[in-house]
Short mmCIF file of C-alpha atoms in Angstrom, two decimals:
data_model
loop_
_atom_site.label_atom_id
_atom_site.label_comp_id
_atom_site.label_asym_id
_atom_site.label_seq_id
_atom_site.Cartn_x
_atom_site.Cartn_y
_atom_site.Cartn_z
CA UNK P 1 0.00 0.00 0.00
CA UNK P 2 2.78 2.15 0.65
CA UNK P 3 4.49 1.89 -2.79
CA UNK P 4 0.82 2.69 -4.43
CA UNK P 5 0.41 5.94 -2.29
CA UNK P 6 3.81 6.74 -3.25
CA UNK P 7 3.52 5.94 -6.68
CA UNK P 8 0.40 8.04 -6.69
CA UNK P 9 1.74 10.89 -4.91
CA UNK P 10 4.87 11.39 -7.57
CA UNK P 11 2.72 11.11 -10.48
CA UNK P 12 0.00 13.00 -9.60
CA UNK P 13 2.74 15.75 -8.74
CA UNK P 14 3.90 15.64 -12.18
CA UNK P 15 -0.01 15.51 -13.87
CA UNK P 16 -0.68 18.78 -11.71
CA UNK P 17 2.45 20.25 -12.31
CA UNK P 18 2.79 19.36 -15.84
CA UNK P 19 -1.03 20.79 -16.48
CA UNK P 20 -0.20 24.24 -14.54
CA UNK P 21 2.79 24.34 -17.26
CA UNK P 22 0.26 24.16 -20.44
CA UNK P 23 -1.54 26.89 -18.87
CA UNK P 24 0.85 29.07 -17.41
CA UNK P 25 4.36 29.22 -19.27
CA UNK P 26 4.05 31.42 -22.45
CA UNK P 27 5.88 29.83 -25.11
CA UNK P 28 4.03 27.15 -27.26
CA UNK P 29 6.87 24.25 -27.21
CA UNK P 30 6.96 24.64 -23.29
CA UNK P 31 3.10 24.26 -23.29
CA UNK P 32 3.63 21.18 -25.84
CA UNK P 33 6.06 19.11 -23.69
CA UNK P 34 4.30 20.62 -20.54
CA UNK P 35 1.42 18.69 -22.57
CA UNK P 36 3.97 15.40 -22.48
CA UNK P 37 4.84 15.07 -18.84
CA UNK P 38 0.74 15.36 -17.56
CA UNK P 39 0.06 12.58 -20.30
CA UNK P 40 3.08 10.43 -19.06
CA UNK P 41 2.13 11.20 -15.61
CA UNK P 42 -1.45 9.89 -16.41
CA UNK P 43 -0.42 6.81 -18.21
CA UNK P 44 1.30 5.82 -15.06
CA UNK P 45 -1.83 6.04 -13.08
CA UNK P 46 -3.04 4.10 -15.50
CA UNK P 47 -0.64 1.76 -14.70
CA UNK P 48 -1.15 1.87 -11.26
CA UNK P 49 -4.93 1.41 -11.28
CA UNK P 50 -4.14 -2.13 -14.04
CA UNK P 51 -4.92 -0.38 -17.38
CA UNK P 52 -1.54 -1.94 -18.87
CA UNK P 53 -3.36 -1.60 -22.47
CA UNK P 54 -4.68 1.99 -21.56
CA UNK P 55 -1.33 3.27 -20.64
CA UNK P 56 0.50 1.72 -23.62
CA UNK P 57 -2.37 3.45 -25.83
CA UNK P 58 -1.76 7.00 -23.94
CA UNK P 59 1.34 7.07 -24.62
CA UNK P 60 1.52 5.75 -28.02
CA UNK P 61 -1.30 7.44 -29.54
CA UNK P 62 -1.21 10.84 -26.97
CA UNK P 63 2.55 11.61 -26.41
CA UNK P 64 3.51 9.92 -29.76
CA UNK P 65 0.83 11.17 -31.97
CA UNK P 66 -0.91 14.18 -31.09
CA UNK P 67 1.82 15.84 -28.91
CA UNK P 68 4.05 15.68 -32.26
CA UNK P 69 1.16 17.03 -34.02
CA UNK P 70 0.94 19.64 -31.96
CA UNK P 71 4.53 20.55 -32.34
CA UNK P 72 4.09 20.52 -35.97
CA UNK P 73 1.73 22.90 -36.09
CA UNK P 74 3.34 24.96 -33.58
CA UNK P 75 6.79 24.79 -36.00
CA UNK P 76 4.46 25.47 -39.54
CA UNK P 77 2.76 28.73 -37.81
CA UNK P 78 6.21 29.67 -35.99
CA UNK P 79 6.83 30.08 -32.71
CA UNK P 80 7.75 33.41 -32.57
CA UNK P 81 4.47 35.49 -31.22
CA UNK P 82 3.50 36.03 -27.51
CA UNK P 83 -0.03 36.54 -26.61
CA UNK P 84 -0.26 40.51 -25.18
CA UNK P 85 -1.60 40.78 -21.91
CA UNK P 86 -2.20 44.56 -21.91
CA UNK P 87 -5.90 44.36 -23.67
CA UNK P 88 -8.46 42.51 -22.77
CA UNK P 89 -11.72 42.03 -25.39
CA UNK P 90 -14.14 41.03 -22.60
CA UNK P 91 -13.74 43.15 -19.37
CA UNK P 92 -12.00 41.23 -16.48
CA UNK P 93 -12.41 37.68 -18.13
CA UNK P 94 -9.02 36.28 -16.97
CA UNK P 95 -10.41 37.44 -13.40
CA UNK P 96 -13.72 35.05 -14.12
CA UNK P 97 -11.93 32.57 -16.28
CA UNK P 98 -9.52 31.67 -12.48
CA UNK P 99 -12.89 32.12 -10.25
CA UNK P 100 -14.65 29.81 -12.88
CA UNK P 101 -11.82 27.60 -12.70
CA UNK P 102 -11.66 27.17 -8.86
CA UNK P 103 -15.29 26.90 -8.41
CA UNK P 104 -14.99 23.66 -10.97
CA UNK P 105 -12.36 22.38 -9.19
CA UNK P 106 -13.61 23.21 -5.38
CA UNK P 107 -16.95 22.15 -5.55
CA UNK P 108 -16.18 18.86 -7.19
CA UNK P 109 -13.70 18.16 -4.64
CA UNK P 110 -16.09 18.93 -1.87
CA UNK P 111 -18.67 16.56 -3.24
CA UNK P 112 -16.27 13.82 -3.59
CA UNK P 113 -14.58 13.91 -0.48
CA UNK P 114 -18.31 14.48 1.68
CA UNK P 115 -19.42 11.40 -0.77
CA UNK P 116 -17.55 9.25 0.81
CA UNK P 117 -15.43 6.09 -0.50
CA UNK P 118 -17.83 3.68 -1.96
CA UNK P 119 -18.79 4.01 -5.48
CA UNK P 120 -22.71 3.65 -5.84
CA UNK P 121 -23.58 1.29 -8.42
CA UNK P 122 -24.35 -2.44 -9.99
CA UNK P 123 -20.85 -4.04 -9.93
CA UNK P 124 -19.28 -5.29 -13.46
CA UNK P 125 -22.49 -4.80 -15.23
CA UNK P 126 -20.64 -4.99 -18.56
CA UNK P 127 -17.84 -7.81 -17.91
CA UNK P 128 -15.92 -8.41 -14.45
CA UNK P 129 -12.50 -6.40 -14.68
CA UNK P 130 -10.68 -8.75 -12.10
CA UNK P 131 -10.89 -11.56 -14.53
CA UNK P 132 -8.54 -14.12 -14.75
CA UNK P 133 -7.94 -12.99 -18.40
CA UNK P 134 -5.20 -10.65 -19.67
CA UNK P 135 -6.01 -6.87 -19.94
CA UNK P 136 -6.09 -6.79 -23.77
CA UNK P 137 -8.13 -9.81 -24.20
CA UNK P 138 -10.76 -8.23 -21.65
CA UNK P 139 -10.75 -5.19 -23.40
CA UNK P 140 -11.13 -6.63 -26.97
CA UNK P 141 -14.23 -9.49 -25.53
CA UNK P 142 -15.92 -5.98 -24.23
CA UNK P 143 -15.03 -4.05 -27.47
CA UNK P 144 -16.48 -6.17 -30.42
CA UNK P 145 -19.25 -7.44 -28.13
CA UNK P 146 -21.28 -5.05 -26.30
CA UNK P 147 -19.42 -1.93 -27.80
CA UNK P 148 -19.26 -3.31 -31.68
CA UNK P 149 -22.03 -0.52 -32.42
CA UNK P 150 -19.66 2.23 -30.58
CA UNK P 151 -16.88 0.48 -32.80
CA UNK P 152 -18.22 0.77 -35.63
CA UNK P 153 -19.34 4.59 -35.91
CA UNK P 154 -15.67 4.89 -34.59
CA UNK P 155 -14.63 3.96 -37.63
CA UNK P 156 -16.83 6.67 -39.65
CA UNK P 157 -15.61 9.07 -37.31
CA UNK P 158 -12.15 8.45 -37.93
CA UNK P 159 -13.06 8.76 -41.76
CA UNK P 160 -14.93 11.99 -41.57
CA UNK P 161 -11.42 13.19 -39.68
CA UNK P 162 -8.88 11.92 -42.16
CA UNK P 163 -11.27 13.86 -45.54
CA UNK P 164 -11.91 16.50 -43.52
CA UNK P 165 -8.62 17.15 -42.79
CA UNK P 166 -7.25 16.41 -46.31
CA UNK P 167 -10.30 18.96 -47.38
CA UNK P 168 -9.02 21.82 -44.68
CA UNK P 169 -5.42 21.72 -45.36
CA UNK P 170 -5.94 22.05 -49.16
CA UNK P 171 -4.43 25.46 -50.64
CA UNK P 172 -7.80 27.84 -50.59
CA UNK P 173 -8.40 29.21 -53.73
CA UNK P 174 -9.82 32.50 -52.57
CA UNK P 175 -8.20 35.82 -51.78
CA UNK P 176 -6.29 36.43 -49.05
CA UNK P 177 -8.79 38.13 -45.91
CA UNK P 178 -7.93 41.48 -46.87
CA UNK P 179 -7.15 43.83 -43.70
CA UNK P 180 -9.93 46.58 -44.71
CA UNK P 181 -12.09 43.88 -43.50
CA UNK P 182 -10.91 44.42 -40.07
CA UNK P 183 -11.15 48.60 -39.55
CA UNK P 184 -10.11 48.02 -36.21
CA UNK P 185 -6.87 45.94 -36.55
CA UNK P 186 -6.95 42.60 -34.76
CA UNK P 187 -8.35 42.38 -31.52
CA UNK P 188 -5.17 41.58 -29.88
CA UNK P 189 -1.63 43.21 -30.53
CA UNK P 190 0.58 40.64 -31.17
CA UNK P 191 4.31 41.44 -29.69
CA UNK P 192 7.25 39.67 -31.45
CA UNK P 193 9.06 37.30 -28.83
CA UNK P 194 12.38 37.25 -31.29
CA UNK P 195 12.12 40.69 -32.73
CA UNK P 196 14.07 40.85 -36.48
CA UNK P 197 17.23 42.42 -35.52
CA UNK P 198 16.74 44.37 -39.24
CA UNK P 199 13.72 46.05 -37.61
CA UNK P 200 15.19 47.43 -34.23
CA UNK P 201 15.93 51.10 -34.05
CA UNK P 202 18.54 51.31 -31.71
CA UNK P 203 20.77 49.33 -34.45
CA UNK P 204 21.71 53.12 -35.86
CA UNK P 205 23.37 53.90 -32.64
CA UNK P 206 25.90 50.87 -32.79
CA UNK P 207 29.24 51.99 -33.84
CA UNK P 208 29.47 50.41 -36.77
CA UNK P 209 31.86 51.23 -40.03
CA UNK P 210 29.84 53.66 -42.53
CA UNK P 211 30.72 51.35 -45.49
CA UNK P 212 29.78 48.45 -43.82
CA UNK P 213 25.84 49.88 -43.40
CA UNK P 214 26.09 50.85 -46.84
CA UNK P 215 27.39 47.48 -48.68
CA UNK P 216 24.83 46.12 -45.89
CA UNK P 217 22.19 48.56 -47.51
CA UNK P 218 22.91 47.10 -50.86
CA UNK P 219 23.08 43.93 -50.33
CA UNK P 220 19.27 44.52 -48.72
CA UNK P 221 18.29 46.41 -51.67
CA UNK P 222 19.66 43.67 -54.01
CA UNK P 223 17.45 40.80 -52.02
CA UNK P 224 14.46 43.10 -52.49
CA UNK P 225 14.56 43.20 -55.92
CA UNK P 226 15.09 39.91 -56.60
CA UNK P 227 12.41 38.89 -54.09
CA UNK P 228 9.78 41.49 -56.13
CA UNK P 229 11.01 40.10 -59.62
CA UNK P 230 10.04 36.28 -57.96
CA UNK P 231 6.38 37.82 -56.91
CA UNK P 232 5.87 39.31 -60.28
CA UNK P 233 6.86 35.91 -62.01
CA UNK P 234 4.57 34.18 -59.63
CA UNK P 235 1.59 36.47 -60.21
CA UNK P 236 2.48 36.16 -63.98
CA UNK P 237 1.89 32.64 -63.55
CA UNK P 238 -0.84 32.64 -61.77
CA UNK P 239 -2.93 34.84 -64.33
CA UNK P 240 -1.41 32.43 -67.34
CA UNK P 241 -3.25 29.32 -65.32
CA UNK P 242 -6.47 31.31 -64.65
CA UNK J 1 0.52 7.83 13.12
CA UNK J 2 -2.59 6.93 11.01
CA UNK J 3 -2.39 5.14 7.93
CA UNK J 4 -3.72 6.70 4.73
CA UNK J 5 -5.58 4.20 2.78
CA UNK J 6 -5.23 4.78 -1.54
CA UNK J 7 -8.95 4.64 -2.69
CA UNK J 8 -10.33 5.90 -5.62
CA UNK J 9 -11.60 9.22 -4.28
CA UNK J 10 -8.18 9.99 -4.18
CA UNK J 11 -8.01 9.20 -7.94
CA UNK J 12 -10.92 11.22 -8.44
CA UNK J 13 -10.26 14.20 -6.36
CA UNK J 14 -7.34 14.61 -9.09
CA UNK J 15 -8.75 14.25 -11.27
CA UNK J 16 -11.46 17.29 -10.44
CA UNK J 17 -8.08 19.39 -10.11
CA UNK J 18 -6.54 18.57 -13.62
CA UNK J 19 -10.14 19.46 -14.98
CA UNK J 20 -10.02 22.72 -13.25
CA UNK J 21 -6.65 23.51 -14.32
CA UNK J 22 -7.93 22.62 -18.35
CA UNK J 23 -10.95 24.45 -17.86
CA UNK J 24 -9.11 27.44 -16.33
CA UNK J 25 -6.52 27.54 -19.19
CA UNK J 26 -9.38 27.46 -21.67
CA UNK J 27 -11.25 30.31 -20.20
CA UNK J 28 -7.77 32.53 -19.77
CA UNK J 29 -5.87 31.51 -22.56
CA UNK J 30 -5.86 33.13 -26.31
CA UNK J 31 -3.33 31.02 -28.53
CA UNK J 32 -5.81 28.65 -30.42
CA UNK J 33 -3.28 25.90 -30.22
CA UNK J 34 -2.90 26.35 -26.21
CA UNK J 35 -6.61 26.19 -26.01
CA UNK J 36 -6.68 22.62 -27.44
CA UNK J 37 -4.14 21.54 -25.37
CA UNK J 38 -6.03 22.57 -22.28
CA UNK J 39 -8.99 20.37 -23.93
CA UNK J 40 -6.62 17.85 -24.05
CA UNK J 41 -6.00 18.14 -20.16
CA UNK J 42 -9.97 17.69 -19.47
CA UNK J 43 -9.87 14.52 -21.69
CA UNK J 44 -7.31 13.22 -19.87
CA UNK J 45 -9.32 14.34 -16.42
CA UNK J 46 -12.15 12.44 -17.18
CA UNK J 47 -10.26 9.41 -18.81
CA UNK J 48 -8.46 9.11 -15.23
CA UNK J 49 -11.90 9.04 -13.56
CA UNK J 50 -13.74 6.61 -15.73
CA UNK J 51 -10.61 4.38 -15.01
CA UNK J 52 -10.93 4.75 -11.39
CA UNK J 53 -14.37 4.02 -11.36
CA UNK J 54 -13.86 0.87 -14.25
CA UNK J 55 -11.86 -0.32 -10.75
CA UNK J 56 -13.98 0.11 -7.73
CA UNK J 57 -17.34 -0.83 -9.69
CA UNK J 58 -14.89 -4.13 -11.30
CA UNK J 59 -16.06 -3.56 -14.78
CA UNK J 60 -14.26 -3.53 -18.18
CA UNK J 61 -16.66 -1.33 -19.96
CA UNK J 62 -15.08 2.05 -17.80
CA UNK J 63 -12.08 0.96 -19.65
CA UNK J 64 -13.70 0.55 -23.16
CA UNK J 65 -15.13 4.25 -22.70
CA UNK J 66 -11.89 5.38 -22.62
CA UNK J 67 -10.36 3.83 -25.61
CA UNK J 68 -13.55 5.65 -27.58
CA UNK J 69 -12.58 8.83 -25.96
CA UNK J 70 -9.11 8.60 -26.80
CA UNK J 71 -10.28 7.89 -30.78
CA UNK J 72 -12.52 10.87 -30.39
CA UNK J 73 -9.80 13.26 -29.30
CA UNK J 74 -7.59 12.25 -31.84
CA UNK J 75 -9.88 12.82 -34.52
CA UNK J 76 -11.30 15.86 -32.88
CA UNK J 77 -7.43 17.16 -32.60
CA UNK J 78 -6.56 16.41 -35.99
CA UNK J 79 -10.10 18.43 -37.53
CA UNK J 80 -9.02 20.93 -35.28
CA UNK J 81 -5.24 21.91 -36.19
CA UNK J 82 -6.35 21.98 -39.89
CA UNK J 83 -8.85 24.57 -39.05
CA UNK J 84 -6.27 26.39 -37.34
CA UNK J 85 -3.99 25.91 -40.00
CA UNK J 86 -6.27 26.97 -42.85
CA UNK J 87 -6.96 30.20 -40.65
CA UNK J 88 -3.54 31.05 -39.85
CA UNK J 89 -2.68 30.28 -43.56
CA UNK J 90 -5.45 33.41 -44.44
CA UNK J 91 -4.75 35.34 -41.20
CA UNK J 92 -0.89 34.90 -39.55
CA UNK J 93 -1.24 35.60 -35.95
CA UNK J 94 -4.88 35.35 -35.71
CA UNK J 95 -5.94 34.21 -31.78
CA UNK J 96 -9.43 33.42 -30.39
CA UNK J 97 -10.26 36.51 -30.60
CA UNK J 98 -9.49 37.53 -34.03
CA UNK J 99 -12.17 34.67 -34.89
CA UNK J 100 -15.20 36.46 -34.50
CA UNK J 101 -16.56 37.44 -38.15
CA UNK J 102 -19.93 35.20 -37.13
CA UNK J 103 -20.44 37.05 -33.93
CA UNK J 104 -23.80 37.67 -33.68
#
């Protein structure tokens, strides 16, 4: 019993710690692997509650899967953008957002713990989990048995995922949103976490060699026009294939 | 010194907390992408729960509801990053906010 409550007590440390990272720390990848160590942290509860299949499934399909997918995303859009804090479009709603949050998490707590211990309920209804049986075998009897229904739209579901994501990530075809749209500018400022060293203004104050800016200046100028002249070619193209 | 016995409230009381933590990250939070990870936390909440209970009411079919919810938030995470994708694509740097052309 010991082991168990200490078992428990170091993961559930790292699921509560690793969950206050995804919400807290700012940068994307930190919120990503923050993601990593509350899903590790679960699949050893899993483990410590006998759901050997669940845990291998958590971390294969969770930490291997979607985590990386996540990161993918995070890499295509760039990393490189911190969310402002000085604006907020609904008055005070980080204020509610916490008080919402606590009142979840307090009064869900209270009912549990003045519940009591015993689970109300008809006992293995479906199929007895302390079986002699492996976990997986269990699992599967359960699965193509009772659940085969639940299986099967399962499978449609997955299906409608993979088109619809083959049908989202397709190159759109119309215009990009064009900014007039939005009079107002976005609703939040977005702040550069890396700013382009090209764009800082204090760069004029370094002491740097007056031919150096200049060949630096051409050299700029140079990459311009070639960058223009690849537009124009790809616009030309574009107009040819309409 | 009293000994502390490991039942499944305890199981359940965390997860109520890693709920509350997803929930509260979902409510503060802007970055799209740091929204669906806080989803992602209140799956994983209420997978931990049906697990506990799959153990103190001795049935397998806890167990099988989680294995549907993990399908469904794989699926549901894969729809979602190409919508996010196909925004930021028209929009770079768009957040929740930014998203709001259907307000009513």
């Amino acid at each position: 019993m010991r082991v168990e409550m200490f078992t428990f007590l170091v993961a559930g440390a790292i699921v509560l710690g690793g969950a206050l990272g995804v919400v807290l720390l700012r940068n994307p990848v930190h919120n990503a692997l923050s993601l990593v160590a509350t899903l590790f942290g679960v699949a050893v509860l899993f483990v410590a509650q006998e759901a050997y299949f669940l845990a291998a499934i958590q971390v294969i399909v969770y930490a291997g899967a979607i985590v990386i997918l996540f990161l993918f995303v995070i890499m295509l859009l760039g990393v490189d953008r911190v969310e402002s804090t000085e604006r907020d479009p609904l008055p005070a709603q980080r204020i509610i957002g916490v008080l919402a949050g606590l009142g979840i998490g307090v009064l869900s707590i209270v009912i549990l713990v003045a519940g009591g211990g015993d689970t109300t309920g008809k006992k293995s209804a479906t199929a007895a989990l302390s079986d002699q049986a492996p976990d997986i075998e269990r699992l599967g009897k359960v699965l193509f048995t009772d659940y085969v229904f639940a299986f099967e739209v399962t499978a449609v579901l997955l299906t409608v995922a993979v088109v619809g994501a083959v049908v989202l990530s397709r190159r759109p075809t119309g215009d990009p949103i064009d900014l007039d749209e939005f009079p107002d500018g976005p609703a939040v400022e977005h702040v550069a976490m890396f700013p382009d060293p090209d764009d800082l203004d204090d760069l004029a104050d370094l002491d740097l060699d007056a031919d150096a800016l200049a060949a630096a200046g051409d050299d700029a100028a140079g990459d311009d026009d070639s960058v223009s002249a690849d537009d124009a070619a790809q616009s030309a193209d574009a107009e040819v294939s309409r | 010194m009293p000994q502390l016995v490991l039942t499944e409230t305890w199981y359940l009381v965390l997860a109520a907390m890693l709920f509350a933590i997803g929930a509260t990250g979902l409510l503060i939070r802007r970055n799209v992408l740091v929204m669906f990870m806080c989803v992602e936390l209140m799956l994983n909440a209420v997978n931990l729960s049906f697990v506990a209970f799959a153990r103190s009411l001795d049935d397998v079919g806890g167990q099988a509801v989680v294995f549907f919810v993990l399908v469904v938030a794989a699926a549901e995470v894969v729809v979602g990053l190409g919508i996010i994708v196909a925004i930021m694509r028209r929009r770079p740097g768009a957040t929740a906010d930014d998203i709001s052309l259907m307000r009513g």
